[in-house]
Amino acid sequence: MDLVPEKKTNPNIKKVIGVMSGKGGVGKSTVGVLLAQSLAASGRRVGVLDADLTGPSMPRLLGVDSMKGESDGEKLYPIENEEGIQVISINLFNDEEDAPVIWRGPLLAKAVEQFWGDTEWGQLDYLIIDFPPGTSDIALTALQQIPIDGVVIVGTPQDYVSMIVKKSVRMATMLKAPVLGMVENMRSLVCPDCGAEISLFDDGGEDGAKRLGLPLLASLPWRREVAQAKSIRWNALPEAARKDADRMTREVEMALAETRPVKA
């Protein structure tokens, strides 16, 4: 069985970045949003494909959860948020935000194919794909069908999390998607009262990334303004949070520049 069939290219999209984690609750979607916002703030044309079909959070995080997606029967049309980021998500087509998606694997896989192949993205510099946690049918389909230029792995600095996240790293490698490095999330917290940064894990820093054999792209602290926000507004974030996101984005772009293009 060929794990890597011919991928479907889109000449209007320059770079595709997947954001993955082996485990839920590590801040993967938040990292994807911050990456998209940082790129958009620097003048790039950015889209976000919410491939986490059974746990879609991108519409709410990007402030378009009150809007509805559109289709003419052949093409899907993404919603553009106030920051100019285009978003496609299953929740934009649900009548109710909390309606569960109770589909079997083939239907979920087909939805990912449609989001990639049938969405009228226009010209994009970057498409960010928010993967579901783990190594499900959805992740398999996305990695097989979409020519992903690089994968960003998100995790917290815990030994058991690293073990689970490594499954996603190995999956991406098996499917020939270059892994750019790891974003280590929530290894510290910024005190909402005094602003001091408090370490939460003794084995933080580069140790978590080293366990996975990956470069450390960024280490992001927990911030109340991000964690408790219904939607993340770039201009409303503290300056320190924006600087952290910009540093992460620069590391991702440098890693992309050193990665050989994925052949379809």
CSV table of C-alpha atoms in Angstrom, one decimal:
chain,number,residue,atom,x,y,z
A,1,MET,CA,0.0,0.0,0.0
A,2,ASP,CA,1.3,3.4,-1.0
A,3,LEU,CA,1.0,5.7,2.0
A,4,VAL,CA,1.9,8.8,-0.1
A,5,PRO,CA,-0.3,9.0,-3.2
A,6,GLU,CA,-0.1,11.9,-5.6
A,7,LYS,CA,-1.1,15.0,-3.8
A,8,LYS,CA,-3.5,17.7,-5.1
A,9,THR,CA,-1.7,21.0,-5.6
A,10,ASN,CA,-3.2,24.5,-5.6
A,11,PRO,CA,-1.0,27.0,-7.5
A,12,ASN,CA,-2.7,29.9,-5.7
A,13,ILE,CA,-1.4,28.9,-2.3
A,14,LYS,CA,2.3,29.4,-1.8
A,15,LYS,CA,2.9,27.6,1.5
A,16,VAL,CA,0.9,25.1,3.6
A,17,ILE,CA,1.7,24.7,7.2
A,18,GLY,CA,0.1,22.0,9.4
A,19,VAL,CA,-0.2,22.4,13.1
A,20,MET,CA,-0.4,19.1,14.9
A,21,SER,CA,-0.3,17.5,18.3
A,22,GLY,CA,-0.7,13.9,19.5
A,23,LYS,CA,-2.9,15.0,22.4
A,24,GLY,CA,-5.7,17.5,23.0
A,25,GLY,CA,-5.6,20.3,25.5
A,26,VAL,CA,-2.1,21.4,24.7
A,27,GLY,CA,-3.0,24.7,23.0
A,28,LYS,CA,-2.6,23.5,19.4
A,29,SER,CA,-5.4,25.6,18.0
A,30,THR,CA,-4.3,28.7,19.9
A,31,VAL,CA,-0.8,28.3,18.5
A,32,GLY,CA,-2.3,28.0,15.0
A,33,VAL,CA,-4.3,31.2,15.5
A,34,LEU,CA,-1.3,33.1,16.8
A,35,LEU,CA,0.8,31.9,13.8
A,36,ALA,CA,-1.9,33.0,11.4
A,37,GLN,CA,-2.4,36.4,13.0
A,38,SER,CA,1.3,37.1,13.2
A,39,LEU,CA,1.7,36.3,9.5
A,40,ALA,CA,-1.4,38.4,8.6
A,41,ALA,CA,-0.1,41.4,10.7
A,42,SER,CA,3.1,41.3,8.7
A,43,GLY,CA,1.1,41.8,5.5
A,44,ARG,CA,0.8,38.1,4.3
A,45,ARG,CA,-2.4,36.8,2.8
A,46,VAL,CA,-3.4,34.0,5.2
A,47,GLY,CA,-6.1,31.3,5.3
A,48,VAL,CA,-7.0,28.8,8.0
A,49,LEU,CA,-8.4,25.3,7.3
A,50,ASP,CA,-10.0,23.9,10.4
A,51,ALA,CA,-9.4,20.1,9.9
A,52,ASP,CA,-10.4,19.4,13.5
A,53,LEU,CA,-13.9,18.4,12.3
A,54,THR,CA,-15.2,16.8,15.5
A,55,GLY,CA,-13.8,19.6,17.7
A,56,PRO,CA,-13.7,22.7,15.5
A,57,SER,CA,-12.6,25.9,17.4
A,58,MET,CA,-11.2,28.1,14.7
A,59,PRO,CA,-14.4,30.1,14.0
A,60,ARG,CA,-14.7,31.1,17.6
A,61,LEU,CA,-11.0,31.8,18.2
A,62,LEU,CA,-10.9,34.0,15.0
A,63,GLY,CA,-14.1,35.8,15.8
A,64,VAL,CA,-16.3,34.5,13.0
A,65,ASP,CA,-18.5,32.1,14.9
A,66,SER,CA,-21.6,34.2,14.3
A,67,MET,CA,-21.2,33.9,10.5
A,68,LYS,CA,-22.2,31.2,8.1
A,69,GLY,CA,-20.2,29.6,5.3
A,70,GLU,CA,-21.4,29.8,1.7
A,71,SER,CA,-21.5,27.4,-1.2
A,72,ASP,CA,-22.8,27.6,-4.7
A,73,GLY,CA,-23.0,23.8,-5.0
A,74,GLU,CA,-19.6,23.5,-6.5
A,75,LYS,CA,-17.3,25.8,-4.5
A,76,LEU,CA,-17.1,26.6,-0.8
A,77,TYR,CA,-16.4,30.2,0.2
A,78,PRO,CA,-14.3,31.0,3.3
A,79,ILE,CA,-15.3,33.7,5.8
A,80,GLU,CA,-12.9,36.5,6.2
A,81,ASN,CA,-12.4,37.9,9.8
A,82,GLU,CA,-11.6,41.5,10.8
A,83,GLU,CA,-7.9,40.8,10.5
A,84,GLY,CA,-8.2,39.6,6.9
A,85,ILE,CA,-7.7,35.9,7.7
A,86,GLN,CA,-9.9,33.6,5.6
A,87,VAL,CA,-11.4,30.7,7.5
A,88,ILE,CA,-13.1,27.4,6.5
A,89,SER,CA,-14.6,25.2,9.2
A,90,ILE,CA,-17.4,22.6,9.6
A,91,ASN,CA,-18.9,24.8,12.3
A,92,LEU,CA,-19.5,27.5,9.7
A,93,PHE,CA,-22.0,25.1,8.0
A,94,ASN,CA,-23.7,23.8,11.2
A,95,ASP,CA,-27.0,25.3,12.2
A,96,GLU,CA,-25.8,25.2,15.9
A,97,GLU,CA,-22.3,25.8,17.1
A,98,ASP,CA,-22.5,22.9,19.6
A,99,ALA,CA,-24.1,20.4,17.1
A,100,PRO,CA,-21.9,17.2,17.2
A,101,VAL,CA,-20.4,15.9,13.9
A,102,ILE,CA,-21.3,12.2,14.2
A,103,TRP,CA,-19.7,10.9,11.0
A,104,ARG,CA,-17.7,7.8,10.2
A,105,GLY,CA,-14.2,8.0,8.9
A,106,PRO,CA,-14.9,8.1,5.1
A,107,LEU,CA,-17.3,11.1,5.5
A,108,LEU,CA,-14.8,13.0,7.6
A,109,ALA,CA,-12.0,12.3,5.1
A,110,LYS,CA,-14.2,13.5,2.3
A,111,ALA,CA,-14.9,16.8,4.1
A,112,VAL,CA,-11.2,17.4,4.5
A,113,GLU,CA,-10.7,16.8,0.7
A,114,GLN,CA,-13.5,19.3,0.0
A,115,PHE,CA,-12.2,21.9,2.3
A,116,TRP,CA,-8.8,21.7,0.4
A,117,GLY,CA,-9.9,21.1,-3.1
A,118,ASP,CA,-13.3,22.9,-3.4
A,119,THR,CA,-12.7,26.0,-1.3
A,120,GLU,CA,-12.2,29.3,-3.3
A,121,TRP,CA,-9.2,30.5,-1.3
A,122,GLY,CA,-8.0,33.0,-3.9
A,123,GLN,CA,-4.3,34.0,-3.7
A,124,LEU,CA,-2.7,33.0,-0.4
A,125,ASP,CA,0.8,33.3,0.9
A,126,TYR,CA,0.1,30.8,3.7
A,127,LEU,CA,-2.6,28.3,4.5
A,128,ILE,CA,-2.6,27.1,8.1
A,129,ILE,CA,-4.2,23.7,8.8
A,130,ASP,CA,-5.4,23.0,12.3
A,131,PHE,CA,-5.2,19.2,12.6
A,132,PRO,CA,-7.2,17.2,15.0
A,133,PRO,CA,-5.3,15.6,17.9
A,134,GLY,CA,-3.8,12.2,17.3
A,135,THR,CA,-3.4,10.0,14.1
A,136,SER,CA,-7.0,9.6,13.0
A,137,ASP,CA,-8.5,9.2,9.5
A,138,ILE,CA,-8.7,13.0,9.2
A,139,ALA,CA,-5.0,13.5,9.8
A,140,LEU,CA,-4.1,10.6,7.4
A,141,THR,CA,-6.3,12.1,4.6
A,142,ALA,CA,-4.9,15.6,5.1
A,143,LEU,CA,-1.3,14.4,5.0
A,144,GLN,CA,-2.0,12.2,2.0
A,145,GLN,CA,-4.0,14.6,-0.1
A,146,ILE,CA,-2.5,18.0,0.7
A,147,PRO,CA,1.1,19.0,-0.2
A,148,ILE,CA,2.1,20.3,3.2
A,149,ASP,CA,5.4,22.3,3.2
A,150,GLY,CA,6.0,21.9,6.9
A,151,VAL,CA,4.4,20.7,10.2
A,152,VAL,CA,4.6,22.5,13.5
A,153,ILE,CA,4.3,20.2,16.5
A,154,VAL,CA,2.6,21.6,19.7
A,155,GLY,CA,3.0,20.0,23.1
A,156,THR,CA,3.5,20.6,26.8
A,157,PRO,CA,6.7,19.7,28.6
A,158,GLN,CA,5.6,16.4,30.2
A,159,ASP,CA,7.2,13.1,29.5
A,160,TYR,CA,4.0,11.2,28.8
A,161,VAL,CA,2.8,14.0,26.5
A,162,SER,CA,6.1,13.8,24.6
A,163,MET,CA,5.5,10.0,24.1
A,164,ILE,CA,2.0,10.6,22.7
A,165,VAL,CA,3.1,13.6,20.5
A,166,LYS,CA,5.9,11.5,19.0
A,167,LYS,CA,3.2,9.4,17.3
A,168,SER,CA,2.2,12.5,15.3
A,169,VAL,CA,5.8,13.2,14.5
A,170,ARG,CA,6.4,9.7,13.2
A,171,MET,CA,3.1,9.8,11.2
A,172,ALA,CA,4.1,13.0,9.5
A,173,THR,CA,7.6,11.6,8.7
A,174,MET,CA,6.1,8.4,7.3
A,175,LEU,CA,3.8,10.5,5.0
A,176,LYS,CA,6.7,12.6,3.9
A,177,ALA,CA,5.6,15.9,5.5
A,178,PRO,CA,8.6,17.8,6.8
A,179,VAL,CA,8.4,18.4,10.5
A,180,LEU,CA,9.8,22.0,11.2
A,181,GLY,CA,10.0,21.7,14.9
A,182,MET,CA,8.1,22.0,18.2
A,183,VAL,CA,6.3,24.8,20.0
A,184,GLU,CA,6.4,24.1,23.7
A,185,ASN,CA,3.3,25.5,25.2
A,186,MET,CA,2.5,26.5,28.8
A,187,ARG,CA,5.7,25.5,30.4
A,188,SER,CA,5.4,28.6,32.5
A,189,LEU,CA,2.6,31.1,33.4
A,190,VAL,CA,2.7,34.9,33.5
A,191,CYS,CA,1.1,36.1,36.8
A,192,PRO,CA,-1.9,38.2,36.0
A,193,ASP,CA,-1.2,40.4,39.0
A,194,CYS,CA,2.5,41.1,39.1
A,195,GLY,CA,3.6,39.9,35.6
A,196,ALA,CA,6.3,37.5,36.9
A,197,GLU,CA,6.9,34.4,34.9
A,198,ILE,CA,6.5,31.3,37.0
A,199,SER,CA,7.9,27.9,35.8
A,200,LEU,CA,5.4,25.1,35.9
A,201,PHE,CA,7.6,22.2,34.8
A,202,ASP,CA,11.1,21.2,35.9
A,203,ASP,CA,11.8,19.6,32.6
A,204,GLY,CA,10.8,22.5,30.4
A,205,GLY,CA,13.0,24.4,28.0
A,206,GLU,CA,14.7,22.3,25.3
A,207,ASP,CA,14.3,19.0,27.1
A,208,GLY,CA,10.8,18.3,25.7
A,209,ALA,CA,11.9,19.1,22.1
A,210,LYS,CA,15.1,17.0,22.6
A,211,ARG,CA,13.0,14.0,23.6
A,212,LEU,CA,11.3,14.3,20.3
A,213,GLY,CA,14.5,15.0,18.4
A,214,LEU,CA,13.1,18.3,17.1
A,215,PRO,CA,14.3,21.9,17.0
A,216,LEU,CA,12.5,24.1,19.6
A,217,LEU,CA,10.7,26.8,17.6
A,218,ALA,CA,9.2,28.6,20.6
A,219,SER,CA,8.3,28.3,24.3
A,220,LEU,CA,5.1,30.1,25.0
A,221,PRO,CA,3.9,30.9,28.6
A,222,TRP,CA,0.3,30.6,29.7
A,223,ARG,CA,-1.3,34.1,29.6
A,224,ARG,CA,-4.7,34.8,31.0
A,225,GLU,CA,-5.5,37.3,28.2
A,226,VAL,CA,-5.1,34.4,25.7
A,227,ALA,CA,-6.4,31.5,27.7
A,228,GLN,CA,-9.6,33.1,28.8
A,229,ALA,CA,-10.5,35.0,25.6
A,230,LYS,CA,-13.6,33.9,23.7
A,231,SER,CA,-11.8,35.0,20.5
A,232,ILE,CA,-8.2,36.1,20.1
A,233,ARG,CA,-7.9,39.7,18.7
A,234,TRP,CA,-4.3,40.4,17.7
A,235,ASN,CA,-4.5,44.1,18.5
A,236,ALA,CA,-6.0,43.4,21.9
A,237,LEU,CA,-3.2,41.0,23.0
A,238,PRO,CA,-0.4,42.3,25.3
A,239,GLU,CA,2.7,43.4,23.5
A,240,ALA,CA,4.7,40.6,25.1
A,241,ALA,CA,2.3,38.0,23.7
A,242,ARG,CA,2.5,39.5,20.2
A,243,LYS,CA,6.3,39.5,20.4
A,244,ASP,CA,6.3,35.9,21.5
A,245,ALA,CA,4.1,35.0,18.5
A,246,ASP,CA,6.3,37.0,16.1
A,247,ARG,CA,9.4,35.2,17.3
A,248,MET,CA,7.7,31.9,16.8
A,249,THR,CA,6.6,32.9,13.3
A,250,ARG,CA,10.1,34.0,12.3
A,251,GLU,CA,11.5,30.6,13.5
A,252,VAL,CA,8.8,28.8,11.5
A,253,GLU,CA,9.6,30.8,8.4
A,254,MET,CA,13.3,30.2,8.7
A,255,ALA,CA,12.7,26.5,9.2
A,256,LEU,CA,10.5,26.5,6.0
A,257,ALA,CA,13.2,28.2,4.1
A,258,GLU,CA,15.6,25.5,4.9
A,259,THR,CA,13.2,22.7,4.0
A,260,ARG,CA,13.1,21.1,0.6
A,261,PRO,CA,9.8,21.6,-1.2
A,262,VAL,CA,7.3,18.7,-1.0
A,263,LYS,CA,6.8,17.0,-4.4
A,264,ALA,CA,3.3,16.3,-5.4
